[in-house]
Short mmCIF file of C-alpha atoms in Angstrom, two decimals:
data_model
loop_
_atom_site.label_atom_id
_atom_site.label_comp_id
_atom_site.label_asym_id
_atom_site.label_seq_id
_atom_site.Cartn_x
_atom_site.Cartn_y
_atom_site.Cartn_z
CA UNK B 1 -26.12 10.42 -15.53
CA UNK B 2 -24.98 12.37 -18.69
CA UNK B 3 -22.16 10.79 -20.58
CA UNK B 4 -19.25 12.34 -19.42
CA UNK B 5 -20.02 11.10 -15.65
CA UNK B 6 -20.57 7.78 -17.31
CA UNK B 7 -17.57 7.71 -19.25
CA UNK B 8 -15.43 9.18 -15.96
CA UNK B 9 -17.12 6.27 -13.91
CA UNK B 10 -16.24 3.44 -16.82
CA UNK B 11 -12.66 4.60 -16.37
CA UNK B 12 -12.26 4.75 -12.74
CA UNK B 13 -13.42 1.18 -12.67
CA UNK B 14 -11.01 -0.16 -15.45
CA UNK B 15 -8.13 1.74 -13.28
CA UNK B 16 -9.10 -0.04 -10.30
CA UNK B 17 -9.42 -3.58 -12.08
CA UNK B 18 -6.42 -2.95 -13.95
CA UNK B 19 -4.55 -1.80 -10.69
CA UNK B 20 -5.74 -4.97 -9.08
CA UNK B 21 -4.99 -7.21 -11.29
CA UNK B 22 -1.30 -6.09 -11.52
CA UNK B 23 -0.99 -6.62 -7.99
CA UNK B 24 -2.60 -9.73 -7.32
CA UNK B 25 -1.58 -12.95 -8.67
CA UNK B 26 -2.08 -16.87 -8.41
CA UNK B 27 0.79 -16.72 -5.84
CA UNK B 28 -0.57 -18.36 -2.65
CA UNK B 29 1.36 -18.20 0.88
CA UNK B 30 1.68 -21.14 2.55
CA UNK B 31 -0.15 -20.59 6.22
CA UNK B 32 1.91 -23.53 8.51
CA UNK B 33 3.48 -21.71 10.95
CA UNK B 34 6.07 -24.49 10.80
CA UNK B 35 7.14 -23.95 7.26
CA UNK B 36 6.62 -19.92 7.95
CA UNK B 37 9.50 -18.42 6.28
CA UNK B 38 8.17 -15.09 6.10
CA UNK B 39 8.50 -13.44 9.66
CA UNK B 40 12.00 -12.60 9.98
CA UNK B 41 13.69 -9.88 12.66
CA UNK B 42 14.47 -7.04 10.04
CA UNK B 43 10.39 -7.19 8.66
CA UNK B 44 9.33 -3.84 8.33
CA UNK B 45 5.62 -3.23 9.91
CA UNK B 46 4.18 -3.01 6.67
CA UNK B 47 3.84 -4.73 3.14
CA UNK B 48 5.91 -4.12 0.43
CA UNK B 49 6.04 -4.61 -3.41
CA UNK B 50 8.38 -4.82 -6.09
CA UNK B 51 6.62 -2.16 -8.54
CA UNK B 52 7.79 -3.16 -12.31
CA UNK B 53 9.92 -0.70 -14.46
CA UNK B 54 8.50 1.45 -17.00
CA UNK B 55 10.34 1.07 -20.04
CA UNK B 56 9.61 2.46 -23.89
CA UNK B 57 9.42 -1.32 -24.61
CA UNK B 58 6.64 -2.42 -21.79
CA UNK B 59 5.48 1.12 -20.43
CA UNK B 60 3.76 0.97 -17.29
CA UNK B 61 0.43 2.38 -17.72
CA UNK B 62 -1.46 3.16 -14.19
CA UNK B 63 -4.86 5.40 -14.76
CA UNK B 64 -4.35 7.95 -11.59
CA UNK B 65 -5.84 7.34 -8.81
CA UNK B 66 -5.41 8.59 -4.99
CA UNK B 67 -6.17 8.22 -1.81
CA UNK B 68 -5.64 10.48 2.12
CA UNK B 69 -4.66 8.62 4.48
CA UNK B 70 -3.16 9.22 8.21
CA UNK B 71 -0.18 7.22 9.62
CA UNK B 72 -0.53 5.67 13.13
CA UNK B 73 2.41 3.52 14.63
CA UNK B 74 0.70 1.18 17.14
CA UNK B 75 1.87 -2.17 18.95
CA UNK B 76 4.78 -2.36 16.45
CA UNK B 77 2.14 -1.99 13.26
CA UNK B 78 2.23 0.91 10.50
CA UNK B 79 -1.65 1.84 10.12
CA UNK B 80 -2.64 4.05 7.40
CA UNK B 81 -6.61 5.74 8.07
CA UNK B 82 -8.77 7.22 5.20
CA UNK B 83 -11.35 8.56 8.00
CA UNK B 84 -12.85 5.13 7.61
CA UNK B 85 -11.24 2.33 7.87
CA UNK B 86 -7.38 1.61 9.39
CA UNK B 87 -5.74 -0.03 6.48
CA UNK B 88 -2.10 -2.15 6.97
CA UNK B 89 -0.15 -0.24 4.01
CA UNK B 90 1.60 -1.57 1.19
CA UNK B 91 4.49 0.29 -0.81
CA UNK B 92 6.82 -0.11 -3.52
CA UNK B 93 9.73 -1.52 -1.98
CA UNK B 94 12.09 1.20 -3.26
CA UNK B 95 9.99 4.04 -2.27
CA UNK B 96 9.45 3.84 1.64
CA UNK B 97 11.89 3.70 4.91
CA UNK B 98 10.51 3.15 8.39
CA UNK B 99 12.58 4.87 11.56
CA UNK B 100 10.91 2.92 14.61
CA UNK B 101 12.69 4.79 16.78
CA UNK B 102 11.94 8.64 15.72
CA UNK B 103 7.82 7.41 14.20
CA UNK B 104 9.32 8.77 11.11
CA UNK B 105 8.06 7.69 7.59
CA UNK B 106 10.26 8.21 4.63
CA UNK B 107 8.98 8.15 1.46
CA UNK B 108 11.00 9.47 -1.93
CA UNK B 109 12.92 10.82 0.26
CA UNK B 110 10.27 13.20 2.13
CA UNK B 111 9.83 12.49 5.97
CA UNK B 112 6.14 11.98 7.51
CA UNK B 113 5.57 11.74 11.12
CA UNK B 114 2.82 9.74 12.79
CA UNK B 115 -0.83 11.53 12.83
CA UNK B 116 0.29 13.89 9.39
CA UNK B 117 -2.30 13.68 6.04
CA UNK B 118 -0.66 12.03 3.15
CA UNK B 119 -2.61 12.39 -0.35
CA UNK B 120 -1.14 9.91 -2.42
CA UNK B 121 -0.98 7.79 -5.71
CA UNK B 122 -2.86 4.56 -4.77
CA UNK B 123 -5.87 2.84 -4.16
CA UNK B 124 -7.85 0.51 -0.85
CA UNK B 125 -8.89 -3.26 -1.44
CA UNK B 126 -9.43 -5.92 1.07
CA UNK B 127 -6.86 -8.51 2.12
CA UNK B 128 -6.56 -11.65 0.35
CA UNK B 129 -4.26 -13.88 1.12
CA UNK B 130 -4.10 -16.13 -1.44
CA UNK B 131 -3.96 -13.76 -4.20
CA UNK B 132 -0.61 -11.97 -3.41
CA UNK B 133 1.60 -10.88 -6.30
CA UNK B 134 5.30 -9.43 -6.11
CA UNK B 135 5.30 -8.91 -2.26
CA UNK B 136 8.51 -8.39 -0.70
CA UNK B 137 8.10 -7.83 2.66
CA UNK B 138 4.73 -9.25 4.78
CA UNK B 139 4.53 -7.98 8.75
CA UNK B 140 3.71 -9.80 11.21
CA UNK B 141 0.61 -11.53 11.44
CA UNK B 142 -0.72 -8.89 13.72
CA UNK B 143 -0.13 -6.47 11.57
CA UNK B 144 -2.02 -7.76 8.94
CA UNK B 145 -5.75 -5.63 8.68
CA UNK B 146 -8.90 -6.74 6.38
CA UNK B 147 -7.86 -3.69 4.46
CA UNK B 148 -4.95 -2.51 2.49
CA UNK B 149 -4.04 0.74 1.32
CA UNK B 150 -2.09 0.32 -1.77
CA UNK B 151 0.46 2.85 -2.74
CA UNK B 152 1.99 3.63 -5.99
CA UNK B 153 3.89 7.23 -5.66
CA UNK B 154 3.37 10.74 -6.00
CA UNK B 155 2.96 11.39 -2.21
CA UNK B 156 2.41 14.73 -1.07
CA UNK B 157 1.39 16.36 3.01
CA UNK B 158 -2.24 16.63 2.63
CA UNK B 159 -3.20 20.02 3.21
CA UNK B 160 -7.43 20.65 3.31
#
């Protein structure tokens, strides 16, 4: 491996830790159903995150990184599919809307239907529970796959 491929590898995997370690955090969720506060009738079928401002004082510095993925609405879930594995997705809060009723996703502003390629900013980890950072919005419990697909903007139609 010469040492641009080296150096090109080196950064991919500080993007991914750094990526990672932004969204995870010590927070833990608390897993009696009794004390469940997280399941409420307006959850959306997917996670969200509150993605921090960028200012000149604390820039927020993300090395590029992106992923294609398919949308699939099934038994009330929001599935994203990289030809692999089906993922349960996870936005910044202020970047997606869900229509239900039309299978429509929205996000910036540019409508998706179910089964279209998206190539976006982001990146695929599995689930942990107990390392969850900034989440807004958890699904249901169903909803909920070993995989995530991680989302940070810049979402385009996919088009081979």
């Amino acid at each position: 491996m010469d040492s641009f491929h080296r150096a090109l590898a080196i950064k991919k995997s500080v993007l991914i830790l750094s990526a990672i370690l932004m969204l995870n955090g010590c927070q833990t969720v608390d897993t009696n159903p009794n004390k469940q506060t997280i399941e409420k009738k307006d959850n959306k079928p997917f996670f969200t995150y509150s993605l921090p401002k960028s200012t000149l004082a604390q820039p927020l510095i993300v090395t590029p990184t992106a992923i294609v993925v398919e949308f699939k609405f099934d038994n009330g879930c929001l599935l994203a599919f990289n030809g692999t594995d089906w993922m349960t997705p996870v936005f910044p809060e202020d970047h997606v809307k869900f229509d239900i009723k039309n299978k429509e996703l929205k996000l910036l502003g540019q409508k998706y239907r179910m089964g279209e390629m998206i190539d976006a900013g982001g990146y695929t980890t599995p689930y942990t529970s107990k390392k969850i950072k900034n989440i807004t919005n958890t699904p249901s419990k169903e909803c909920i796959t070993e995989r995530l697909a991680v989302f940070y903007g810049d979402y385009e139609a996919y088009i081979p």
